[in-house]
Coordinates of C-alpha atoms and ligand atoms in Angstrom, one line a residue:
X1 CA 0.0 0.0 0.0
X2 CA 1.7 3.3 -1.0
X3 CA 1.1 6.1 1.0
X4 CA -1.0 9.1 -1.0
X5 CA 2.7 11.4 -0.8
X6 CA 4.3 8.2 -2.4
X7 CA 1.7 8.1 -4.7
X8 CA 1.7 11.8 -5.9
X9 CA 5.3 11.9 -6.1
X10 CA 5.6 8.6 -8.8
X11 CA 2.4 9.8 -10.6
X12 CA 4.6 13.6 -10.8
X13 CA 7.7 11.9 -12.1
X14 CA 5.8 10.0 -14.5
X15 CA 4.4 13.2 -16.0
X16 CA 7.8 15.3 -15.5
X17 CA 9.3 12.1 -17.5
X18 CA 7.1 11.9 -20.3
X19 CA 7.0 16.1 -20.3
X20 CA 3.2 15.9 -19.3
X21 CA 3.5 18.2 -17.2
X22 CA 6.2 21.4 -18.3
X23 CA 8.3 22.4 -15.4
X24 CA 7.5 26.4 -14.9
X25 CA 10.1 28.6 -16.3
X26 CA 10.5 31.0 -13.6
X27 CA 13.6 33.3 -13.5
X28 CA 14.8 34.2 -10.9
X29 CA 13.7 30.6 -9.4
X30 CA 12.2 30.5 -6.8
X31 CA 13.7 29.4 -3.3
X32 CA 10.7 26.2 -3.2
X33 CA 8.5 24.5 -6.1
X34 CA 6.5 21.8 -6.0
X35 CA 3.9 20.7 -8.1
X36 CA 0.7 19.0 -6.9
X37 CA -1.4 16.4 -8.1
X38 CA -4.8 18.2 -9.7
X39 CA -5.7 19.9 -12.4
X40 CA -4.5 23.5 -13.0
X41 CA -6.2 26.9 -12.3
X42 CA -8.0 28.2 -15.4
X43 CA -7.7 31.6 -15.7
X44 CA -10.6 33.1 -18.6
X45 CA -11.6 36.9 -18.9
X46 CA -14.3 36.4 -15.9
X47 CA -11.5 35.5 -13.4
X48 CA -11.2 37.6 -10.4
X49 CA -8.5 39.3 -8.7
X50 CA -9.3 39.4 -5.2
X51 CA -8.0 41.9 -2.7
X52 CA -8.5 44.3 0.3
X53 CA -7.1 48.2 1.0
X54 CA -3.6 46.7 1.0
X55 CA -3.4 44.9 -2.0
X56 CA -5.6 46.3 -4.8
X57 CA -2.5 48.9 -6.3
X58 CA -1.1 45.6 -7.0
X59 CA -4.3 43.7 -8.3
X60 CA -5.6 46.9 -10.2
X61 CA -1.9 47.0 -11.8
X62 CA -2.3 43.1 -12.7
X63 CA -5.6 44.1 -14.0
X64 CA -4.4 47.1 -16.2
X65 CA -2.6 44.6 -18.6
X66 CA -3.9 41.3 -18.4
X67 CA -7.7 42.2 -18.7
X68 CA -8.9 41.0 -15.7
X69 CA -11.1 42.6 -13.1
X70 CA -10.4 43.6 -9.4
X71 CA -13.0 42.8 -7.0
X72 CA -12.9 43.1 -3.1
X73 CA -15.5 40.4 -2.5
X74 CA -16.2 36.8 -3.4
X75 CA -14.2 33.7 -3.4
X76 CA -12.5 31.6 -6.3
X77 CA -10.2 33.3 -8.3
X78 CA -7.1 34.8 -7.8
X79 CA -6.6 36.2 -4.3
X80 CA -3.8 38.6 -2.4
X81 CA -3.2 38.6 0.8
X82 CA -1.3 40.5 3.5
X83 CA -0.5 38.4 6.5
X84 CA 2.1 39.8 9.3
X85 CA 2.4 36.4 10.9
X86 CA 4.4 35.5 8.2
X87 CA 7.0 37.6 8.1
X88 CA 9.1 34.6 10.6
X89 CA 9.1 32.6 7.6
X90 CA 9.0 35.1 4.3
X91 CA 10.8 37.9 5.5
X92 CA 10.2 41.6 4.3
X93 CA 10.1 40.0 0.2
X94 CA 9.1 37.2 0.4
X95 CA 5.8 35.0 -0.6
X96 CA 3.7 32.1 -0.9
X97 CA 1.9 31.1 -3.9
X98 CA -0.4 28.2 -4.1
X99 CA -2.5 27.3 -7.0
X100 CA -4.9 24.5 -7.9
X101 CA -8.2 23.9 -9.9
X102 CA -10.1 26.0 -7.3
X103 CA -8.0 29.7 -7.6
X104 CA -4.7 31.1 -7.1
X105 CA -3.8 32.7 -3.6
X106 CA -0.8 34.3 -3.2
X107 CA 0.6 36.0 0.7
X108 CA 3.2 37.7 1.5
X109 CA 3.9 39.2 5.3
X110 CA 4.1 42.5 3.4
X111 CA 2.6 43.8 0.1
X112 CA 6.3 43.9 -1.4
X113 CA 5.8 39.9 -1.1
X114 CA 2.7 40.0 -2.8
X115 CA 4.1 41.6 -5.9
X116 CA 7.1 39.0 -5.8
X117 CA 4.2 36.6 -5.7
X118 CA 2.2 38.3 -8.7
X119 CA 5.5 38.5 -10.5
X120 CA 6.0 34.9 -10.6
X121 CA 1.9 34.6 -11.5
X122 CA 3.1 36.5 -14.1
X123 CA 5.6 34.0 -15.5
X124 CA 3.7 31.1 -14.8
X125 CA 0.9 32.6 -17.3
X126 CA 1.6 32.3 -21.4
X127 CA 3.6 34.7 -22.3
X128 CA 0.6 35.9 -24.8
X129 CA -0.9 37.9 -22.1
X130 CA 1.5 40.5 -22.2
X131 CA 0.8 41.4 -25.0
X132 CA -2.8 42.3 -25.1
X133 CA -4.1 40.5 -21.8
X134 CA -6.0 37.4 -21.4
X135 CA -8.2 38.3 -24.9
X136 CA -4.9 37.9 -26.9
X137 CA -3.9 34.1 -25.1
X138 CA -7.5 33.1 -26.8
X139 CA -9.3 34.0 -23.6
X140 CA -8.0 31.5 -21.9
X141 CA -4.5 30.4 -19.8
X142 CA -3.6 27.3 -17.4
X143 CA -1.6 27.8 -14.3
X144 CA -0.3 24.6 -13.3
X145 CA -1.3 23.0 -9.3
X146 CA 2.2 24.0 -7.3
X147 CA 2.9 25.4 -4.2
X148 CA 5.8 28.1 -3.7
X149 CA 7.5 29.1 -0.9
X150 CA 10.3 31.9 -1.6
X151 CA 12.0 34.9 -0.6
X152 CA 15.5 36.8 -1.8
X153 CA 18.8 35.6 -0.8
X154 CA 20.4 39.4 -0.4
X155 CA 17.7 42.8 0.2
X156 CA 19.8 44.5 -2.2
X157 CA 18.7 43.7 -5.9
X158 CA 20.1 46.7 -8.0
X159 CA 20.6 47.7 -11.0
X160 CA 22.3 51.1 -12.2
X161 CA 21.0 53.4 -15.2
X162 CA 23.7 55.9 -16.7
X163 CA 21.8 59.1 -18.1
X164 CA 24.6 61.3 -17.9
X165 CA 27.0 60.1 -20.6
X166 CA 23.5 59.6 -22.8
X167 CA 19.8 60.7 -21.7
X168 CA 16.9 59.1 -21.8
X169 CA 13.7 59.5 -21.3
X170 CA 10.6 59.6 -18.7
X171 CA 9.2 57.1 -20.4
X172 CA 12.5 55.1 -21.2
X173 CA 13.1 55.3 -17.3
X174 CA 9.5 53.8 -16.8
X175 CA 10.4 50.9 -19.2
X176 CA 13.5 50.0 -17.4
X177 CA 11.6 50.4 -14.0
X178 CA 9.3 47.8 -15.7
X179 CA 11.7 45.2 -16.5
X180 CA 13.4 45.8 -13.4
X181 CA 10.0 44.9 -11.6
X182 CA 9.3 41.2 -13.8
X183 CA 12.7 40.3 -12.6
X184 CA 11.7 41.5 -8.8
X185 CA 15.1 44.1 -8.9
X186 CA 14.8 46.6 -6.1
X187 CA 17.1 49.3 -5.9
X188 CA 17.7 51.8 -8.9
X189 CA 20.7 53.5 -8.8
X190 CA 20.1 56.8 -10.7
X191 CA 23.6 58.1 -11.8
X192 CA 22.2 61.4 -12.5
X193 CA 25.4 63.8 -13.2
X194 CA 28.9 63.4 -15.0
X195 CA 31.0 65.1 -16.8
X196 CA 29.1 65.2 -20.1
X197 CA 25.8 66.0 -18.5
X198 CA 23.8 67.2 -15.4
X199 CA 20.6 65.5 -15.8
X200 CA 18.4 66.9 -12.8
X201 CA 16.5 69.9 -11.9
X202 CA 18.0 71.7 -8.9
X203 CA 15.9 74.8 -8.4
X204 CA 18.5 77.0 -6.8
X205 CA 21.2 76.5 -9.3
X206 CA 19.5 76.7 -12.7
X207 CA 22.5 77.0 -14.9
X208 CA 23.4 73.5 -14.0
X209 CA 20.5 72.1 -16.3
X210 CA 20.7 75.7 -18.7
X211 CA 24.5 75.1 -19.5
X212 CA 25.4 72.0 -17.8
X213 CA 22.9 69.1 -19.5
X214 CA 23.7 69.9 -23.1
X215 CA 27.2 69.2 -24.5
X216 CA 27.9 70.5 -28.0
X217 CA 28.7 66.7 -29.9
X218 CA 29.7 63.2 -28.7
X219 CA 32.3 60.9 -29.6
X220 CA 30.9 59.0 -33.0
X221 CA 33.0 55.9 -32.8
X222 CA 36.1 54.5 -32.8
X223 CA 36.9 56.0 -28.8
X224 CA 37.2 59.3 -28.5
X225 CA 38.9 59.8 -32.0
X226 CA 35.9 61.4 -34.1
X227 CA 32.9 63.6 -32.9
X228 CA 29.5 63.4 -34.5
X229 CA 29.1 67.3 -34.2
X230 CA 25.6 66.7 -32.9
X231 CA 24.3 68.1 -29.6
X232 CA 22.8 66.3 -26.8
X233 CA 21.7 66.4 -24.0
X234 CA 18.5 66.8 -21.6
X235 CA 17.1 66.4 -17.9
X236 CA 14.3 65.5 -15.7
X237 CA 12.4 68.4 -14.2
X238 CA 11.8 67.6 -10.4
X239 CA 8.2 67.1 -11.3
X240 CA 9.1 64.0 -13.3
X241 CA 12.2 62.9 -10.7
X242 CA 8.8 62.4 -8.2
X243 CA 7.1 60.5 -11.2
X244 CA 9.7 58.6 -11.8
X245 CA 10.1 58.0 -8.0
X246 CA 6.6 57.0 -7.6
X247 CA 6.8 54.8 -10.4
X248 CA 9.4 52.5 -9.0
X249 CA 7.7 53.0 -5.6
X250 CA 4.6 51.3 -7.5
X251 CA 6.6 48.7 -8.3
X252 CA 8.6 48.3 -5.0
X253 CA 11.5 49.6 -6.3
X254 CA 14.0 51.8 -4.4
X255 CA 15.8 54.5 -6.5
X256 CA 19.1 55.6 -5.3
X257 CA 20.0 58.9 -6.6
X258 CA 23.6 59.5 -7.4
X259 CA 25.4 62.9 -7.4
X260 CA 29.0 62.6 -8.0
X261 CA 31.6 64.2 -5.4
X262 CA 34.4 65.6 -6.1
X263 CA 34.9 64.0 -9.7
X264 CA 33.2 64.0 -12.3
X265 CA 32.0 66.8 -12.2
X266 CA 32.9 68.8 -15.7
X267 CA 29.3 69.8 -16.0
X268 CA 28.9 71.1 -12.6
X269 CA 31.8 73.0 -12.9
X270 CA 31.0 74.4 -16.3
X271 CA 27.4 75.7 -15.4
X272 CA 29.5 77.4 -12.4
X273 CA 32.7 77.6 -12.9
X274 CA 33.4 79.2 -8.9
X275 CA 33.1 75.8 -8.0
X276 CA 36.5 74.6 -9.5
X277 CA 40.0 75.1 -9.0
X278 CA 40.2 77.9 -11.1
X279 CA 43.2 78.7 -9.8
X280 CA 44.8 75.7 -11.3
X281 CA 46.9 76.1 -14.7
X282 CA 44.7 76.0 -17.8
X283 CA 41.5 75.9 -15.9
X284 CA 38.5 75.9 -18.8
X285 CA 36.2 74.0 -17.9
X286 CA 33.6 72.3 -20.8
X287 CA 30.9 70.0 -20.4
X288 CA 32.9 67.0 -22.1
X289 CA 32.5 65.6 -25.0
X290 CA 34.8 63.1 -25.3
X291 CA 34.4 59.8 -22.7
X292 CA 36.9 58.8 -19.6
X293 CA 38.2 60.6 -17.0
X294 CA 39.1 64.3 -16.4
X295 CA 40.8 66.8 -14.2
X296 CA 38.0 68.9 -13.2
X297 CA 37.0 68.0 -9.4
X298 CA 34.9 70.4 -6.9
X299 CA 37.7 73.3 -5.7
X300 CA 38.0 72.6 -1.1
X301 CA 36.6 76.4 -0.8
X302 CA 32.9 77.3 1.6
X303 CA 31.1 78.3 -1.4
X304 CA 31.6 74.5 -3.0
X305 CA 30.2 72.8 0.6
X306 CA 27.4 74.8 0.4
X307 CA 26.5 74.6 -3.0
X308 CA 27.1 70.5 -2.5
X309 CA 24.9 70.8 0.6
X310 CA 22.1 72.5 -1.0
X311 CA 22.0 70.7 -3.9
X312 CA 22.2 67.2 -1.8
X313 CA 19.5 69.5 -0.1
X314 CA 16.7 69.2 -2.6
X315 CA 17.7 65.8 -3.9
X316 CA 17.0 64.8 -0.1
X317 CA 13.3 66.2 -0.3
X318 CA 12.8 64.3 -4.3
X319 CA 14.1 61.0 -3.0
X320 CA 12.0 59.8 0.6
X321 CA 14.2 57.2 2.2
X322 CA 17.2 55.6 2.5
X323 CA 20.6 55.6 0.6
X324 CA 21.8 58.6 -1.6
X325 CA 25.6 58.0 -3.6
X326 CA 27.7 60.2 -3.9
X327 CA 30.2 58.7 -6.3
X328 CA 33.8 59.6 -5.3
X329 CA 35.3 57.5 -8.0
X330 CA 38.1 57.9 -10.4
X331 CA 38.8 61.6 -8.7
X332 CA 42.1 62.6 -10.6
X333 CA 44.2 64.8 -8.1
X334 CA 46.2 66.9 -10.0
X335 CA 44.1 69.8 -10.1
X336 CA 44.5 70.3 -6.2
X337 CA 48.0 69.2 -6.7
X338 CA 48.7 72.1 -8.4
X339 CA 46.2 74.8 -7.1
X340 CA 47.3 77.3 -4.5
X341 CA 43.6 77.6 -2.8
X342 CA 43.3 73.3 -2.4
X343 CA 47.3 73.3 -0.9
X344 CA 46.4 76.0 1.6
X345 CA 43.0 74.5 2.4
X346 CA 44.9 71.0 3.2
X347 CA 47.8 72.6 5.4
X348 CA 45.2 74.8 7.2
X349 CA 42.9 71.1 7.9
X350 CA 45.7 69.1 8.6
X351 CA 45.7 67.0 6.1
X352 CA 48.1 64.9 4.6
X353 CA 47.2 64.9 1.0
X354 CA 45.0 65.0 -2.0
X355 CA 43.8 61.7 -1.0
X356 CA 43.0 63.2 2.7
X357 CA 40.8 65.8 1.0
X358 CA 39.1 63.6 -1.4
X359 CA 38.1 62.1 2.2
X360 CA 37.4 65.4 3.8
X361 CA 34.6 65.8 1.0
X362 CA 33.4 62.1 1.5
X363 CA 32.7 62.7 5.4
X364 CA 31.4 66.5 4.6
X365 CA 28.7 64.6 2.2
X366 CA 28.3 61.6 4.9
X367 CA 27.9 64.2 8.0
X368 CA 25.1 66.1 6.1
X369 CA 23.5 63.0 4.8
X370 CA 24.1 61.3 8.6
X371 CA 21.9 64.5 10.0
X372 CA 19.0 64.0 7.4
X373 CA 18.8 60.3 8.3
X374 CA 20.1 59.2 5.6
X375 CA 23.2 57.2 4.6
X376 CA 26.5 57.4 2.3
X377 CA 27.2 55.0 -0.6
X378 CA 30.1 55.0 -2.9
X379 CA 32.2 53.9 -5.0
X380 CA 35.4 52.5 -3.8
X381 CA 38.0 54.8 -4.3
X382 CA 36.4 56.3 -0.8
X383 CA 38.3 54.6 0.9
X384 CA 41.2 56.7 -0.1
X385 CA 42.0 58.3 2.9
X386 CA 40.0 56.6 5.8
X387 CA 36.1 55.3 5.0
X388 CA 33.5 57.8 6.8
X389 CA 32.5 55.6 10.0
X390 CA 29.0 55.0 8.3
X391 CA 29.4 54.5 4.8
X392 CA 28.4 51.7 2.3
X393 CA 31.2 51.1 -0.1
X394 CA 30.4 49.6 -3.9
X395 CA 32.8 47.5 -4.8
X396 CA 33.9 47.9 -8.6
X397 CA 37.2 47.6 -9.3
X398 CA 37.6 44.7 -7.5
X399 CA 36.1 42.4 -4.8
X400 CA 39.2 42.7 -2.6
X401 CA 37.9 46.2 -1.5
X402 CA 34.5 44.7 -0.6
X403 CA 36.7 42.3 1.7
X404 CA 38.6 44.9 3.6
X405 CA 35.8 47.2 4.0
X406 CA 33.1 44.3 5.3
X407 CA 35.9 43.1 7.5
X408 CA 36.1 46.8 9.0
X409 CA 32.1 46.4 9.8
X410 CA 30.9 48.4 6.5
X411 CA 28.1 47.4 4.4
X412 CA 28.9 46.5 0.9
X413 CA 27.4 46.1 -2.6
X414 CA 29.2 43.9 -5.1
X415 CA 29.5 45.6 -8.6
X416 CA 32.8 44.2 -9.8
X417 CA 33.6 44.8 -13.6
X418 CA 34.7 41.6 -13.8
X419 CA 30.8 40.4 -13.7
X420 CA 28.4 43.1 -13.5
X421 CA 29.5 45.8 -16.0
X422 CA 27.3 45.0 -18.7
X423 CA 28.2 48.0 -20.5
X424 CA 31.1 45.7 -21.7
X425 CA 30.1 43.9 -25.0
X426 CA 29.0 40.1 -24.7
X427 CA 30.2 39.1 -27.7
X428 CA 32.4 40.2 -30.6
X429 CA 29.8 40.9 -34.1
X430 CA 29.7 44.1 -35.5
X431 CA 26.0 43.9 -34.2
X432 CA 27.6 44.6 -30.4
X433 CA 28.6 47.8 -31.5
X434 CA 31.9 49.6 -29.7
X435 CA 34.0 47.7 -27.2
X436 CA 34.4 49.1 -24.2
X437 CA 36.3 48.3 -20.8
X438 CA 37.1 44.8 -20.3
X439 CA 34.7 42.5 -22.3
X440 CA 33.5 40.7 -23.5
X441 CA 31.7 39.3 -20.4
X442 CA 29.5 36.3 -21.0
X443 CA 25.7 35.1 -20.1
X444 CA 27.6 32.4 -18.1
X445 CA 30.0 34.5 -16.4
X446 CA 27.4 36.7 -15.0
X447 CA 25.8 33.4 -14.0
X448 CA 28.6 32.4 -12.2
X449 CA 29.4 35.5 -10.0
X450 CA 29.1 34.6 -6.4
X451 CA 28.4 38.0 -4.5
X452 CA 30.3 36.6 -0.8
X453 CA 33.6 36.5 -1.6
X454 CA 35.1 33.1 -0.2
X455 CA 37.7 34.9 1.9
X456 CA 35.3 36.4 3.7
X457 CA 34.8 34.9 6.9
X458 CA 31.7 34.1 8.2
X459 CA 31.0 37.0 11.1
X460 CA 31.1 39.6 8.4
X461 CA 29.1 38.0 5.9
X462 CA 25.7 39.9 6.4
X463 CA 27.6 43.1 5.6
X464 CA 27.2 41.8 1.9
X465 CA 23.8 43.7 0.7
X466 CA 23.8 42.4 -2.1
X467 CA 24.8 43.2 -6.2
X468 CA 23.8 45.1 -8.9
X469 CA 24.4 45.4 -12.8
X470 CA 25.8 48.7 -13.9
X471 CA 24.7 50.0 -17.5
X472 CA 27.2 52.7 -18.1
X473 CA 26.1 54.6 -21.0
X474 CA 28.9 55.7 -23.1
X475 CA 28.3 53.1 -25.9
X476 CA 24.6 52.8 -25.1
X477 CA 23.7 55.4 -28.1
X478 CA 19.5 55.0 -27.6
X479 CA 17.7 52.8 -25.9
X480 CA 17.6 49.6 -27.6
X481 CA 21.3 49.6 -26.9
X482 CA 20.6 49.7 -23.3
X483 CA 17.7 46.9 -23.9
X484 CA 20.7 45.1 -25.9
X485 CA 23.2 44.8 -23.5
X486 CA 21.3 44.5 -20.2
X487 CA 19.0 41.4 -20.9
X488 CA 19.2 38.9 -20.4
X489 CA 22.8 38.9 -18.2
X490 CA 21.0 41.7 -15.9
X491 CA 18.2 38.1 -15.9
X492 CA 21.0 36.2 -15.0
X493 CA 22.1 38.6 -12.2
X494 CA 18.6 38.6 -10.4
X495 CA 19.0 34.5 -10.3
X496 CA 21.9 35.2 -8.3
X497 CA 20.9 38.0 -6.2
X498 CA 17.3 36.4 -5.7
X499 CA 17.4 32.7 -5.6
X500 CA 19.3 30.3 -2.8
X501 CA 23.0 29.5 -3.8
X502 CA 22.7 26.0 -3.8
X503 CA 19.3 26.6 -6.5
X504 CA 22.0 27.9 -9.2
X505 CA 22.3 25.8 -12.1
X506 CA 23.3 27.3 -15.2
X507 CA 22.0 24.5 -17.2
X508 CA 18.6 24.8 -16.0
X509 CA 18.9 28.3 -15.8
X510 CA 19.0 27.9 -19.9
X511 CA 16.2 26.0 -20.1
X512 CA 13.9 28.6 -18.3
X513 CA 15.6 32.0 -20.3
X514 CA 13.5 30.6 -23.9
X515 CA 10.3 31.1 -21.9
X516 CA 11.5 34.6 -20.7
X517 CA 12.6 35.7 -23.9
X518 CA 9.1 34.8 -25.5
X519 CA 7.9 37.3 -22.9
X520 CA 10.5 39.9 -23.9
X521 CA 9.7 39.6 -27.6
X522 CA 5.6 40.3 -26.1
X523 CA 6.9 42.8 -24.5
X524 CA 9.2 44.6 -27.6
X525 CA 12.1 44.3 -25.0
X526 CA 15.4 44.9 -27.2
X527 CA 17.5 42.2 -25.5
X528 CA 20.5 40.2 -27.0
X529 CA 19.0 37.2 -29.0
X530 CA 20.5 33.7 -28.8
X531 CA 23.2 32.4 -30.8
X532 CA 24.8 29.0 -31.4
X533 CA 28.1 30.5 -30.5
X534 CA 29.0 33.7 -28.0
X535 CA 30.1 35.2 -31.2
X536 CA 28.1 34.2 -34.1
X537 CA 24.9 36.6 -35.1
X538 CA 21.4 35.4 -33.7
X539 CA 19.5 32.4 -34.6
X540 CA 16.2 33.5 -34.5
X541 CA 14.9 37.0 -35.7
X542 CA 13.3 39.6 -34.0
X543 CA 9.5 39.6 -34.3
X544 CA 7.9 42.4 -36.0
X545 CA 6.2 43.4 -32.3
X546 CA 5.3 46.4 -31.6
X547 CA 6.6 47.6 -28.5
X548 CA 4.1 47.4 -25.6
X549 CA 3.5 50.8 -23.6
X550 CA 4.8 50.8 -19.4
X551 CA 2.8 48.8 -17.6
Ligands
ACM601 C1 33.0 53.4 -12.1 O1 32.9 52.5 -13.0 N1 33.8 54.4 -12.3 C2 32.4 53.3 -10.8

């Protein structure tokens, strides 16, 4: 006599075996699956989404694209649910979804959970609803009888947008948010000024949008050799920073505004050139329009704190919450070296150096952002000099920094070039487009990163926050270049920021991205189509969709 578990589980491998039964194609997979004996849900143009006050943003935003209706009554159907008492077992992300012939209910201890949850819905339904709801998958779409149980390995699933070395768009910005949300991403990390562009509204320095967010061409190709001789340039009003804000808010995303300090800052300087060394030799400043790195860093003098703390000032009161960058990378000295006003302004502070001052302004930006509750992040060079007590350190240029800076009790995000720069080409057609940086890196090599480094011992473990993909936009020349180059490796980096370390399988990991991808293509997503080799150009064309407005 077998018992009824028994049973279910030869009956399942029977159907697994003969392919009866598809298993669901969810990226990033989820931390527990299991399918359960019974026919699926069937989901038709009458089913309901069931929710309370809590949950119906979510359930009316299911509703907005898949045609179905939101109703807070009635049973049946597909039902969200808020339930503290979980939050032992799910955590602030996580959910439990559990579907069979009689509905779909889906809990989380908090309603970030319950999107998670409606996310994988999502992906357990054809991909044919993106595209024009249940009407377009003929009215009708199974989900199979499972039970999940999952929640994120690391709370810090980011992903950064460049829009200073090219802009784009409100709506662009919504579309990224979009994608960001299907793969349950949640922090975006806004790098909103650089040297060839300010991109953001601050009200009491206008010339830094007037002069500073339009450059007059941009290298064409080739590096920096040629120039296209065609201006660009733009930036988002404050009004749209809060739509944008409340966008990703929508959609449980964090965005992490970055305002770079003391480098980097070419544009700043050119919209008001007081706030350079313009006491250095050849001081004339330009918003750049070549790419890399230049000499023109914020001059140590009280006008520059105070334009740096008002304009951190009114960034504060766009972005509620949390973590605000600062950059502090790739800060070449030799403008301080050489200018009288930065020398006396180190001998009068007792400091030792250039790198002592690059430090001075990282601990000026963390005390101001310390007495506004909120906290530092930056890039690693800010270490130069003594890391401010409270400050969160990306790693980039290589993990090793992560390592000294966890072991010092700091809170670190991994962003290594080696596996998370996905501006670097993945292949090498003419189809990629410019090389840049140190590619190309791989599907599989993203795959493979491993965000705690195995030196790091155990007790400092939890200061790992997570990773994040950066899209650095010097070769990302419109947006189906940035479509191009982030999916599906930034796909690949939410299996490994999401899903449980000993889940990771590259080879099933493959077998779910074709069901993705189908959902791209619904979705006109421009992502980087399959090939039979890294380097050979795409086996299967690009459907003529059109592309589908933000969710
Ligand atoms: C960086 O890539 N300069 C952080």
């Amino acid at each position: 006599m077998k018992t009824p578990l028994l049973r279910t589980f030869l009956l399942l491998s029977l159907a697994l075996a003969k392919n009866l039964i598809a298993a669901p194609a969810i990226i990033p997979a989820p931390a527990a699956l299991t399918l359960t004996e019974g026919a699926p849900f069937v989901v038709t143009a009458e089913t309901k989404l069931h929710a309370d006050v809590a949950t119906t943003p979510i359930a009316s935003w299911f509703a907005r694209w898949s045609g179905l209706q939101v109703a807070t009554t009635g049973t049946g159907g597909i039902t969200l649910a808020i339930e503290a008492a979980l939050k032992d077992e799910l955590g602030d992300e996580g959910y439990k979804l559990s579907s069979n012939a009689g509905g779909v209910t889906i809990r989380g201890a908090t309603a970030a959970g319950v999107f998670y949850g409606m996310q994988t819905l999502r992906q357990l339904l054809p991909p044919d609803l993106e595209h024009g709801g249940i009407r377009a998958a003929s009215g009708r779409a199974e989900v199979a009888a499972l039970e999940i149980t999952d929640r994120p390995r690391f709370g810090w699933r980011g992903a950064l947008l460049d829009v200073g070395r090219h802009f784009f768009t409100v709506a662009e910005v919504k579309r990224f948010l979009d994608e960001m949300a299907l793969h349950k991403l949640n922090v975006f990390h806004w790098h909103l000024t650089e040297d060839q562009g300010w991109r953001i509204e601050i009200k009491k320095y206008p010339k830094l949008t007037e002069i500073g967010a339009w450059r007059a061409s941009s290298p064409l190709s080739g590096g920096n050799k040629i120039d296209d001789g065609i201006p660009h340039g733009g930036f988002y009003t404050q009004d749209e920073v809060a739509e944008i804000v409340a966008y990703a808010a929508a959609r449980f995303i964090r965005v992490m505004p970055e305002i770079e300090l003391p480098g980097h800052s070419s544009a700043a300087i050119t919209s008001y050139p007081a706030l350079g060394n313009d006491d250095a030799p050849g001081f004339a400043p330009t918003v750049q329009i070549k790419w890399g790195v230049f000499s023109y860093l914020y001059a140590p003098k009280p006008a520059t704190f105070q334009f740096l703390d008002e304009v951190l000032g009114e960034v504060l009161a766009l972005f509620p919450g949390g973590f605000v960058h600062i950059g502090g990378d790739e800060a070449k000295k030799d403008q301080w070296e050489a200018s009288p006003t930065a020398q006396a302004f180190i001998k009068a502070n007792g400091l030792k150096d250039a790198h002592e001052l690059q430090s001075y302004f990282i601990r000026h930006a963390e005390q101001y952002l310390a007495a506004h509750g909120r906290r530092l992040v930056g890039w690693d060079e800010i270490q130069e000099g003594g890391l401010a007590p409270s400050a969160t350190m990306m790693a980039w240029r290589d993990v090793k920094w992560a390592i000294s800076a966890a072991r010092e009790g700091h809170d670190v995000v991994m962003t290594p070039t080696s596996h998370t720069y996905f501006d670097y080409n993945e292949g090498t057609t003419e189809e990629e487009g410019e090389k840049i940086g140190r590619g190309p890196l791989k599907l599989e090599k993203v795959y493979s990163f491993e965000p705690v480094p195995a030196e790091l011992e155990p007790q400092f473990q939890a200061h790992v926050l997570g990773a994040q993909g950066q899209l650095w936009s010097e070769q990302l020349q419109g947006w189906p270049k940035v479509e191009f180059r982030a999916w599906p490796r930034l796909s690949a980096l939410a299996e490994v920021m999401w899903s449980p370390r000993e889940k990771r399988d590259y080879a099933d990991f493959k077998t779910r991205l074709p069901a993705l991808l189908a959902r791209f293509d619904r979705l006109g997503v421009n992502y980087r189509r399959p090939r039979a080799t890294d380097d050979a150009p795409p086996i299967i064309a690009k459907p003529a969709m059109p592309v589908v407005p933000a969710k």
